[in-house]
mmCIF file of C-alpha atoms in Angstrom:
data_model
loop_
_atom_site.group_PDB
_atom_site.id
_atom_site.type_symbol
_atom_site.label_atom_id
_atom_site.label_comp_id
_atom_site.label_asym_id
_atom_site.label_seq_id
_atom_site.Cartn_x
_atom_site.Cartn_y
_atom_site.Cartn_z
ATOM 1 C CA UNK A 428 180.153 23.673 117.193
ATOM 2 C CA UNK A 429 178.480 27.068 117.730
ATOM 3 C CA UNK A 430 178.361 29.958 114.823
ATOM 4 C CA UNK A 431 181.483 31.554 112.902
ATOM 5 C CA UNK A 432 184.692 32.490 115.681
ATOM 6 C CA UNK A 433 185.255 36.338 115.145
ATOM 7 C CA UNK A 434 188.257 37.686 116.981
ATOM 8 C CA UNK A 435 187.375 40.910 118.508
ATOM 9 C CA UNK A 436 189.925 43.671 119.791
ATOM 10 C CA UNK A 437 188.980 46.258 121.640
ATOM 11 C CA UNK A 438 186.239 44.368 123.624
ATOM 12 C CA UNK A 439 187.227 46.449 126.812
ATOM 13 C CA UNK A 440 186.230 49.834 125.291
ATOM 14 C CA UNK A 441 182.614 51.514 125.065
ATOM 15 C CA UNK A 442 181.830 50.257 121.630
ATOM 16 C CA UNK A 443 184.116 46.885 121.719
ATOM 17 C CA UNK A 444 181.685 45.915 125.141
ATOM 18 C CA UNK A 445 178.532 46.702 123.170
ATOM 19 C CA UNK A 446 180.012 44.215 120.002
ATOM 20 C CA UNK A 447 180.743 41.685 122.182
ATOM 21 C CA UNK A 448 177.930 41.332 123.596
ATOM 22 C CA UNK A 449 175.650 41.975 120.538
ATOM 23 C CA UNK A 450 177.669 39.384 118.279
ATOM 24 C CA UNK A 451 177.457 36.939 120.649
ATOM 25 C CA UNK A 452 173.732 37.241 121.137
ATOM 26 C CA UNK A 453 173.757 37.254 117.647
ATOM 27 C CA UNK A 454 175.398 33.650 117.848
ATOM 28 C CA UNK A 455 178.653 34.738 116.700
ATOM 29 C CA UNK A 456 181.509 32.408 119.124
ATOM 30 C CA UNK A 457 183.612 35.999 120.044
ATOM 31 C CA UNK A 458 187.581 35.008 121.066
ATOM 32 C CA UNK A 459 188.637 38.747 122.631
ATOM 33 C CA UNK A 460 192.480 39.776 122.218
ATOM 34 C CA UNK A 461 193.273 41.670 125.138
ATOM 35 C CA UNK A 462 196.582 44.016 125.770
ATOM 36 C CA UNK A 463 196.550 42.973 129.661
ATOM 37 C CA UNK A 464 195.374 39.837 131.537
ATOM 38 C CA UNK A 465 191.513 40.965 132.801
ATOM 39 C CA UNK A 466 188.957 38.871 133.708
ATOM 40 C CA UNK A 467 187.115 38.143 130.337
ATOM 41 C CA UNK A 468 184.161 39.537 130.200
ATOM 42 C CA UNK A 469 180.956 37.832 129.678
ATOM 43 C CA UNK A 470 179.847 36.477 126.686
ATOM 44 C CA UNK A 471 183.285 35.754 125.387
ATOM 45 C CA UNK A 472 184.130 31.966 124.212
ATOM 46 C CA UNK A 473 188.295 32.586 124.699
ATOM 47 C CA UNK A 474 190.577 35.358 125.103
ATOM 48 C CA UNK A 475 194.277 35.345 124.090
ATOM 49 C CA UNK A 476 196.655 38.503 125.867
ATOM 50 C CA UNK A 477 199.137 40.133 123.514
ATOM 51 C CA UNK A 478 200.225 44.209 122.783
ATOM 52 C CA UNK A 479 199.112 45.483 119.098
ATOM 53 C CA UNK A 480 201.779 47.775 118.953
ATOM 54 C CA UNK A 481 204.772 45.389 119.164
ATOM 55 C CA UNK A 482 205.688 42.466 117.057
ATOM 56 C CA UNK A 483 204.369 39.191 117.917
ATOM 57 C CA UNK A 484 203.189 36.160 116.609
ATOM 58 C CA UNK A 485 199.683 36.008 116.370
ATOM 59 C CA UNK A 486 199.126 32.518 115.151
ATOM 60 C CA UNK A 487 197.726 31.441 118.086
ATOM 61 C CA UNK A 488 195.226 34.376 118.440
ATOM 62 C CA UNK A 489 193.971 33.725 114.569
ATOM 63 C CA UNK A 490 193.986 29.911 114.979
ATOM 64 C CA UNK A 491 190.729 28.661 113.144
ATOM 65 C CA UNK A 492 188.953 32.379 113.243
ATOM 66 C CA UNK A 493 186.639 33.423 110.723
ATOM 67 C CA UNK A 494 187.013 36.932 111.043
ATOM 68 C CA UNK A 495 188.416 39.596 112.577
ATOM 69 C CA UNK A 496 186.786 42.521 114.656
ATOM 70 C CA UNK A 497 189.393 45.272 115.240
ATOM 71 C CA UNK A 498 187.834 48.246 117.235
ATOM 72 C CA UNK A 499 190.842 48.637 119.066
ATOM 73 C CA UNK A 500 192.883 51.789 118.830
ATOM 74 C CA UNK A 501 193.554 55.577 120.185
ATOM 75 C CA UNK A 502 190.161 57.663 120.110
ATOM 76 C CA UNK A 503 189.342 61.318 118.478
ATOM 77 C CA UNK A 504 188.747 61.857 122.605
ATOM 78 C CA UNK A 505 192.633 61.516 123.300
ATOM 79 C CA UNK A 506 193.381 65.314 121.928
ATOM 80 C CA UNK A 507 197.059 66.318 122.180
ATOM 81 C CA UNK A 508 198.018 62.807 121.420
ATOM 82 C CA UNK A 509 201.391 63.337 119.112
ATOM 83 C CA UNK A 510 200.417 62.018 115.176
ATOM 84 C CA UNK A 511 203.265 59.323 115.692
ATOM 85 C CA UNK A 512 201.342 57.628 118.599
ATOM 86 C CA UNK A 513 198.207 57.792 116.200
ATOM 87 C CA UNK A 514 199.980 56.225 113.589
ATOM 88 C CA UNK A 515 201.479 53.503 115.771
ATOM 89 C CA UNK A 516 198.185 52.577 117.523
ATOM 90 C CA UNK A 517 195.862 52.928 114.503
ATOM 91 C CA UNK A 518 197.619 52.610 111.224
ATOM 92 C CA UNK A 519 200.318 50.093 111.960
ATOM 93 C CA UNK A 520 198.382 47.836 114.641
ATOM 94 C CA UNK A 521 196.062 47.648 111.691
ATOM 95 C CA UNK A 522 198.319 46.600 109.079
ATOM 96 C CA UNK A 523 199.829 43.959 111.566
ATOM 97 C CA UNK A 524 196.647 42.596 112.910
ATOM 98 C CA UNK A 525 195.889 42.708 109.241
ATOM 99 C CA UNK A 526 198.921 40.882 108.212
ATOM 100 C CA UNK A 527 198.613 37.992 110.628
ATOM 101 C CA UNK A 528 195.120 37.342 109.523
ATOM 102 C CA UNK A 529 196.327 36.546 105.851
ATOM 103 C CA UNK A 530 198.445 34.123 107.436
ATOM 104 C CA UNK A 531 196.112 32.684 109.310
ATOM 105 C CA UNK A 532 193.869 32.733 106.662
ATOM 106 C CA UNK A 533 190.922 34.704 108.265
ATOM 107 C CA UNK A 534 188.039 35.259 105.910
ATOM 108 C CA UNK A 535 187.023 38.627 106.598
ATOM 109 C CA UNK A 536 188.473 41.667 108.506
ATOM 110 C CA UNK A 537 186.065 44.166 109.331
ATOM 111 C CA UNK A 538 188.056 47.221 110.612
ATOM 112 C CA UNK A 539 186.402 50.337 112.841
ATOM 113 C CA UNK A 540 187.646 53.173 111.332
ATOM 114 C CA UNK A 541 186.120 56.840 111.304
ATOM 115 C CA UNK A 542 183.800 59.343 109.562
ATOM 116 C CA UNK A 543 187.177 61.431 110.231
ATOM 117 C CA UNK A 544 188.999 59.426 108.135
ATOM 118 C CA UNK A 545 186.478 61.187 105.213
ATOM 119 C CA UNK A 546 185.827 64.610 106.755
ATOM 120 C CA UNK A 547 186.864 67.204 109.213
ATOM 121 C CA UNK A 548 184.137 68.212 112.135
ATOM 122 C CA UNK A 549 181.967 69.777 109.620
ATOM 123 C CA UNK A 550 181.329 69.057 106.060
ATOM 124 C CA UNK A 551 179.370 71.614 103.450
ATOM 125 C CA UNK A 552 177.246 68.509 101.867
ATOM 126 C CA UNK A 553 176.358 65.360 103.080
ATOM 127 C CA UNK A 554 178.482 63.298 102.957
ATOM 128 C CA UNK A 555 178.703 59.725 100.730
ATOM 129 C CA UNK A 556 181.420 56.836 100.222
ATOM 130 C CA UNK A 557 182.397 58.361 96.574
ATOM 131 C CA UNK A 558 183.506 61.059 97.942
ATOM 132 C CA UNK A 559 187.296 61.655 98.502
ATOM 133 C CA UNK A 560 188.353 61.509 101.482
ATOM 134 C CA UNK A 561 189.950 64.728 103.006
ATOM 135 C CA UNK A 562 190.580 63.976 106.730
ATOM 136 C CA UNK A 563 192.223 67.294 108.775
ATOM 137 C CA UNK A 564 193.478 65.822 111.473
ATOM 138 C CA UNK A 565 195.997 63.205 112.994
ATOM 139 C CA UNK A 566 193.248 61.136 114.246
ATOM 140 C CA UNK A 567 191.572 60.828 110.888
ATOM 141 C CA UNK A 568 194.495 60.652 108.610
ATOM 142 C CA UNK A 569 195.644 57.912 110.677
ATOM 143 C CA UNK A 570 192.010 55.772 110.039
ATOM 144 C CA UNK A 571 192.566 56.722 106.406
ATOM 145 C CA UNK A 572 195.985 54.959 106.298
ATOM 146 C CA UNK A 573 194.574 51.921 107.917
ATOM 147 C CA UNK A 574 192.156 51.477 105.182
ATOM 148 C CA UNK A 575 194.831 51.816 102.699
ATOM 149 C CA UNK A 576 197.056 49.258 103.891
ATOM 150 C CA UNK A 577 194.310 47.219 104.079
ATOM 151 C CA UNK A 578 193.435 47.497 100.507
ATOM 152 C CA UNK A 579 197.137 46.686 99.781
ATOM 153 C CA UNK A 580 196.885 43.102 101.987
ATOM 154 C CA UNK A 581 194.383 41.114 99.965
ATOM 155 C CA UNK A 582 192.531 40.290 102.441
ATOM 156 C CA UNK A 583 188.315 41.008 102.524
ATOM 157 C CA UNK A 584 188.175 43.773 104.552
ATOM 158 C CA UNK A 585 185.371 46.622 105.619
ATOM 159 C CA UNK A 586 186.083 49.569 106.959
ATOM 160 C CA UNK A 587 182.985 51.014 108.902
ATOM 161 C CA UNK A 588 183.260 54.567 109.299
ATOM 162 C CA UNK A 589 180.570 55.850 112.123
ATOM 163 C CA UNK A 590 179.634 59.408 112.598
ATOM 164 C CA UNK A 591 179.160 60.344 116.347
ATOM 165 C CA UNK A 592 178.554 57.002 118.462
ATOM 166 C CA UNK A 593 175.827 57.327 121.365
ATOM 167 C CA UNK A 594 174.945 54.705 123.853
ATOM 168 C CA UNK A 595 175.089 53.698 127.467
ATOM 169 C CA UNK A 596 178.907 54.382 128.641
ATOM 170 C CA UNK A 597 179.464 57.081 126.249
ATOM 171 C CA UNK A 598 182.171 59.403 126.739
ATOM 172 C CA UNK A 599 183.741 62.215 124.659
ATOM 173 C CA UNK A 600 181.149 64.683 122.925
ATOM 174 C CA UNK A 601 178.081 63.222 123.454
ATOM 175 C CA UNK A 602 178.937 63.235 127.156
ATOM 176 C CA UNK A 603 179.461 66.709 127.253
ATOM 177 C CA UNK A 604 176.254 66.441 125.645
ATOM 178 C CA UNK A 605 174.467 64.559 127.963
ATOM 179 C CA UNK A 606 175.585 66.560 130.687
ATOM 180 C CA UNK A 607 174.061 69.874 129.207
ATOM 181 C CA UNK A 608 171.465 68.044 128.834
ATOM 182 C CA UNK A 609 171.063 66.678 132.427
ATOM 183 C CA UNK A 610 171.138 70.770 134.078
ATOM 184 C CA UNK A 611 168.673 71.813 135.849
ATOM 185 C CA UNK A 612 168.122 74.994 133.961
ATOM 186 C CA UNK A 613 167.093 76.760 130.064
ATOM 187 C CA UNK A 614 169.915 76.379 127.438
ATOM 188 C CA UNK A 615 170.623 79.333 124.769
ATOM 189 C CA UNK A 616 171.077 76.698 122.603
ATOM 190 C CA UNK A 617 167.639 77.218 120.628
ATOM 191 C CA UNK A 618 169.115 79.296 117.551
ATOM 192 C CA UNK A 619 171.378 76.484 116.100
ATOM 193 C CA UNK A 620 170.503 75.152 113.070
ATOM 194 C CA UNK A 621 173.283 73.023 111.903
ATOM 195 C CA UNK A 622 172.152 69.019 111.599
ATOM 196 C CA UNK A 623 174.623 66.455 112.290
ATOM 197 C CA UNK A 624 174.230 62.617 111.711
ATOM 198 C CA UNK A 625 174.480 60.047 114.638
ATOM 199 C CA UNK A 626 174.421 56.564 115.198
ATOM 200 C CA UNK A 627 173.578 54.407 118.654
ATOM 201 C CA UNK A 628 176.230 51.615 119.315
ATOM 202 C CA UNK A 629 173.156 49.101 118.943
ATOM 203 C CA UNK A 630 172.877 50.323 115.344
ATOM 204 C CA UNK A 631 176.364 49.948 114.565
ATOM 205 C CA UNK A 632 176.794 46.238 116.264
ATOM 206 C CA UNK A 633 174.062 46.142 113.875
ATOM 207 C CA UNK A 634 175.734 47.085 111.309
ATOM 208 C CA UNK A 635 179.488 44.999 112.007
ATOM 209 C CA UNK A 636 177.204 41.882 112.112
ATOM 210 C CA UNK A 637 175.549 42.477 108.797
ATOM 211 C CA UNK A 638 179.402 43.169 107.272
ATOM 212 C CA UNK A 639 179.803 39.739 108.845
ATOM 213 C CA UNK A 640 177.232 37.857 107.128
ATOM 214 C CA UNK A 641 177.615 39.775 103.991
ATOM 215 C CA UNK A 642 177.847 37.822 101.199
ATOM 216 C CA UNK A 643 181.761 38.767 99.780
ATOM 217 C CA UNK A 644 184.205 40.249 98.507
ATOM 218 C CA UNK A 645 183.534 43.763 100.124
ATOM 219 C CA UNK A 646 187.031 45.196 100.198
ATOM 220 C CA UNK A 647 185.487 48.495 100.880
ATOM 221 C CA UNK A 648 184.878 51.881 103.353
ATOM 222 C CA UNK A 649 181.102 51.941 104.203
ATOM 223 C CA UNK A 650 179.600 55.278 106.656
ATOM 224 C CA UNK A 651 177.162 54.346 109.407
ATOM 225 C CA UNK A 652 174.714 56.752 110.295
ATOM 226 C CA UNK A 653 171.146 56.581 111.060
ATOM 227 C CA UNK A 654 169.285 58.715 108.275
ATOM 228 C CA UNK A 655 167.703 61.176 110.958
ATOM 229 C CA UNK A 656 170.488 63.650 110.825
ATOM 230 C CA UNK A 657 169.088 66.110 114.194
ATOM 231 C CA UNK A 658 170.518 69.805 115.505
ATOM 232 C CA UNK A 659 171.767 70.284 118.555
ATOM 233 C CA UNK A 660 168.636 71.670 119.860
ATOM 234 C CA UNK A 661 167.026 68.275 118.584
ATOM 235 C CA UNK A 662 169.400 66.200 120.476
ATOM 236 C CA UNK A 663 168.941 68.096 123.401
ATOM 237 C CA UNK A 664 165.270 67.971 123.140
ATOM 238 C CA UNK A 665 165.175 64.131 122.937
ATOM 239 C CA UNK A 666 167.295 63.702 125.770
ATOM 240 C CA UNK A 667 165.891 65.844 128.029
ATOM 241 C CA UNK A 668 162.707 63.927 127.435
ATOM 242 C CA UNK A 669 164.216 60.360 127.904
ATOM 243 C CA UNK A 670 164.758 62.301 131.447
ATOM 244 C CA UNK A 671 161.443 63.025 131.815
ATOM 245 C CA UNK A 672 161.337 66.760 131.214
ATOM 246 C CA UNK A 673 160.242 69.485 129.023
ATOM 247 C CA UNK A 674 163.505 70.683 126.256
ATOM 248 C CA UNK A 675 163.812 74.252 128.088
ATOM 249 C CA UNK A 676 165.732 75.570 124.984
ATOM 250 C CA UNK A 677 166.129 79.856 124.217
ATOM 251 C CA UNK A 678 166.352 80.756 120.995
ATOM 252 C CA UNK A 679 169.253 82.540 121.568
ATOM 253 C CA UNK A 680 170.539 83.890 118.016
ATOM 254 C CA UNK A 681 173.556 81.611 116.632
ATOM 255 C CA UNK A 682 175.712 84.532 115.783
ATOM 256 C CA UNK A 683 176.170 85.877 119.681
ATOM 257 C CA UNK A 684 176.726 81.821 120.938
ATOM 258 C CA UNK A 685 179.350 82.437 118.709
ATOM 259 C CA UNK A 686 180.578 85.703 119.663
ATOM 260 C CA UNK A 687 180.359 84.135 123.075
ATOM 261 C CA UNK A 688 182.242 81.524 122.368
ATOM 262 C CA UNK A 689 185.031 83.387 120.680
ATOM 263 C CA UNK A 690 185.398 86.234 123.390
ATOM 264 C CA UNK A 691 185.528 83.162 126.468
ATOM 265 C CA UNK A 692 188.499 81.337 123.972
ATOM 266 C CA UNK A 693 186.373 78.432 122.679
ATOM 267 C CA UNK A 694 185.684 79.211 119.229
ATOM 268 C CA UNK A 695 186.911 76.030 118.401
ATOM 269 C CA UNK A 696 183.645 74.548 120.574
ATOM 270 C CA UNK A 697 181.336 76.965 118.357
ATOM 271 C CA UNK A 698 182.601 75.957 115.122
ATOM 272 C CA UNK A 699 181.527 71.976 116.030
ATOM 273 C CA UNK A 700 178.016 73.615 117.304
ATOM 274 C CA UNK A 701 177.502 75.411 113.969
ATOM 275 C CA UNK A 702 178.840 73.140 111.263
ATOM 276 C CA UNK A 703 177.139 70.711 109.534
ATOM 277 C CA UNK A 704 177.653 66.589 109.643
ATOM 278 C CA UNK A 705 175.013 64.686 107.445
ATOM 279 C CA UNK A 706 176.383 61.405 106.128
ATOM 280 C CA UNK A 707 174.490 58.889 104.518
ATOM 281 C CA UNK A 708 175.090 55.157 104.817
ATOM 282 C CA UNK A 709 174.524 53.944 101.350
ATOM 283 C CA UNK A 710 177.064 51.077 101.031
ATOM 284 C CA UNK A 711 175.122 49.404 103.943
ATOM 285 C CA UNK A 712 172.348 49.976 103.275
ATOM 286 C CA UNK A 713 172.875 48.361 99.732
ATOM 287 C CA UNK A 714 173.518 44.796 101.936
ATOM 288 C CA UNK A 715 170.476 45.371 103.925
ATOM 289 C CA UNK A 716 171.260 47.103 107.041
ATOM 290 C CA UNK A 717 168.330 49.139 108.903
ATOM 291 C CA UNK A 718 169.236 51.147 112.090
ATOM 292 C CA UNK A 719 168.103 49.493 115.449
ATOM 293 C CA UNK A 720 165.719 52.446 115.990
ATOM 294 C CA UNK A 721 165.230 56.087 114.721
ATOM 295 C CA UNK A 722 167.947 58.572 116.373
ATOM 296 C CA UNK A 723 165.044 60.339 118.236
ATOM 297 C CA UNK A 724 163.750 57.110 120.050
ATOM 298 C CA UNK A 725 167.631 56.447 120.741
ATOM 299 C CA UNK A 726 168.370 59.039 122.355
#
């Protein structure tokens, strides 16, 4: 018989590979729903081929699931992407995934969304789940809609809301990060202050599968983060000594990295580096969810 069935989108992307793989050491039986025939990739019980974004019957992709996984969608990477292709891909995808799944009479639909579908790139305090959400992009506003379709279904949904996702494959960002952090030479990097939560894609498989087993109904956004919110500097630090050497940072002052950044056209770049992102992942926590390791260690 095997554990629950959980029908996972996405399963081709950097944080859909790490959830298949996690739930189904976790026991889970994963069935992916792919967009285009691919070999299905290991640890997946079934897979059933089908496009998100145009009507179709699903029946057969739902038949005797448990739950839903739906990590698919267009990423915060894809800048320039018009707000209609946003809305398409994320909101209404969503809401007929969504849809389907009441017919099918799926238990639980735990939805990916965004710590953008709460907050812009920076955020005065940290941030919590009673907070209103006030998303300033196209990206975010379309996660927000998502979740409010999905409150309007009556299904039992979650909608997980990560900060910044780091892990093996990670693009975006943290691989801009990475690769500052991979150079030979001394950043001027040492002056910035602003903290910013993360969380490792082990933390946050971690954190779908304890949605999964959660006792219901949730019907509810919850933020992931691990509680170590770290500067740049920080990050830089800890991955730099992952590599084996020493953090190499100047303490350059934050106010001419930002002059710097203004006068070469990238103030856009600066105001990420000197904003704060602290989040807090209460609602989780509340069901017993503990981050696979401190950020430090992860990076």
């Amino acid at each position: 018989m095997g554990g629950p069935l959980i029908a996972l989108t996405g399963a081709t992307g950097f944080i859909g590979r790490h959830l298949l793989r996690s739930l189904s050491q976790r026991g889970f039986r994963v069935r992916v729903l792919l967009r285009r025939p691919v070999e299905v990739a290991e640890g997946a019980s079934s897979a059933v081929v089908g496009d998100l974004t145009r009507p179709m019957n699903m029946a057969a992709a739902l038949a005797g699931v448990d739950a839903v996984v739906h990590s698919a969608g267009l990423s915060l990477t894809m800048s320039g992407t018009p707000e209609d292709d946003f809305r398409s891909s994320n909101t209404e995808a969503t809401l007929r995934l969504a849809e389907a799944a009441v017919r099918a009479r799926v238990q639980r639909f735990v939805f990916l969304s965004s710590i953008r579908a709460q907050s812009g790139p920076s955020a005065p305090a940290p941030l919590t789940e009673a907070d209103t959400p006030l998303p300033t992009d196209a990206y975010g506003r379309s996660k927000l809609a998502a979740e409010q379709a999905l409150a309007e279904t009556g299904l039992d949904w979650a909608a997980l809301r990560p900060v910044l996702v780091y892990g093996p494959g990670l693009k975006g960002n943290m691989a801009e990060l990475m690769r500052l952090a991979r150079m030979p030479y001394p950043l001027p990097l040492g002056g910035l202050r602003a903290r910013r939560s993360l969380v490792s894609v082990e933390s946050l498989a971690s954190a779908v599968a304890t949605v999964l087993d959660a006792e219901g109904p949730l019907r509810k956004p919850m933020i992931v983060a691990e509680p170590d919110a770290l500067s740049l500097p920080e990050m830089i630090a800890a991955l730099r000594s992952g590599l084996g050497r020493p953090p190499g940072l100047l303490p350059v002052p934050a106010g001419l990295i930002g002059l710097a950044c203004r006068m070469t056209g990238r103030a856009e770049v600066y105001s990420r580096l000197s904003g704060n992102l602290v989040a807090t992942a209460g609602a989780l926590s509340a069901l017993g969810w503990t981050p696979a390791h401190p950020t430090r260690d992860g990076l």
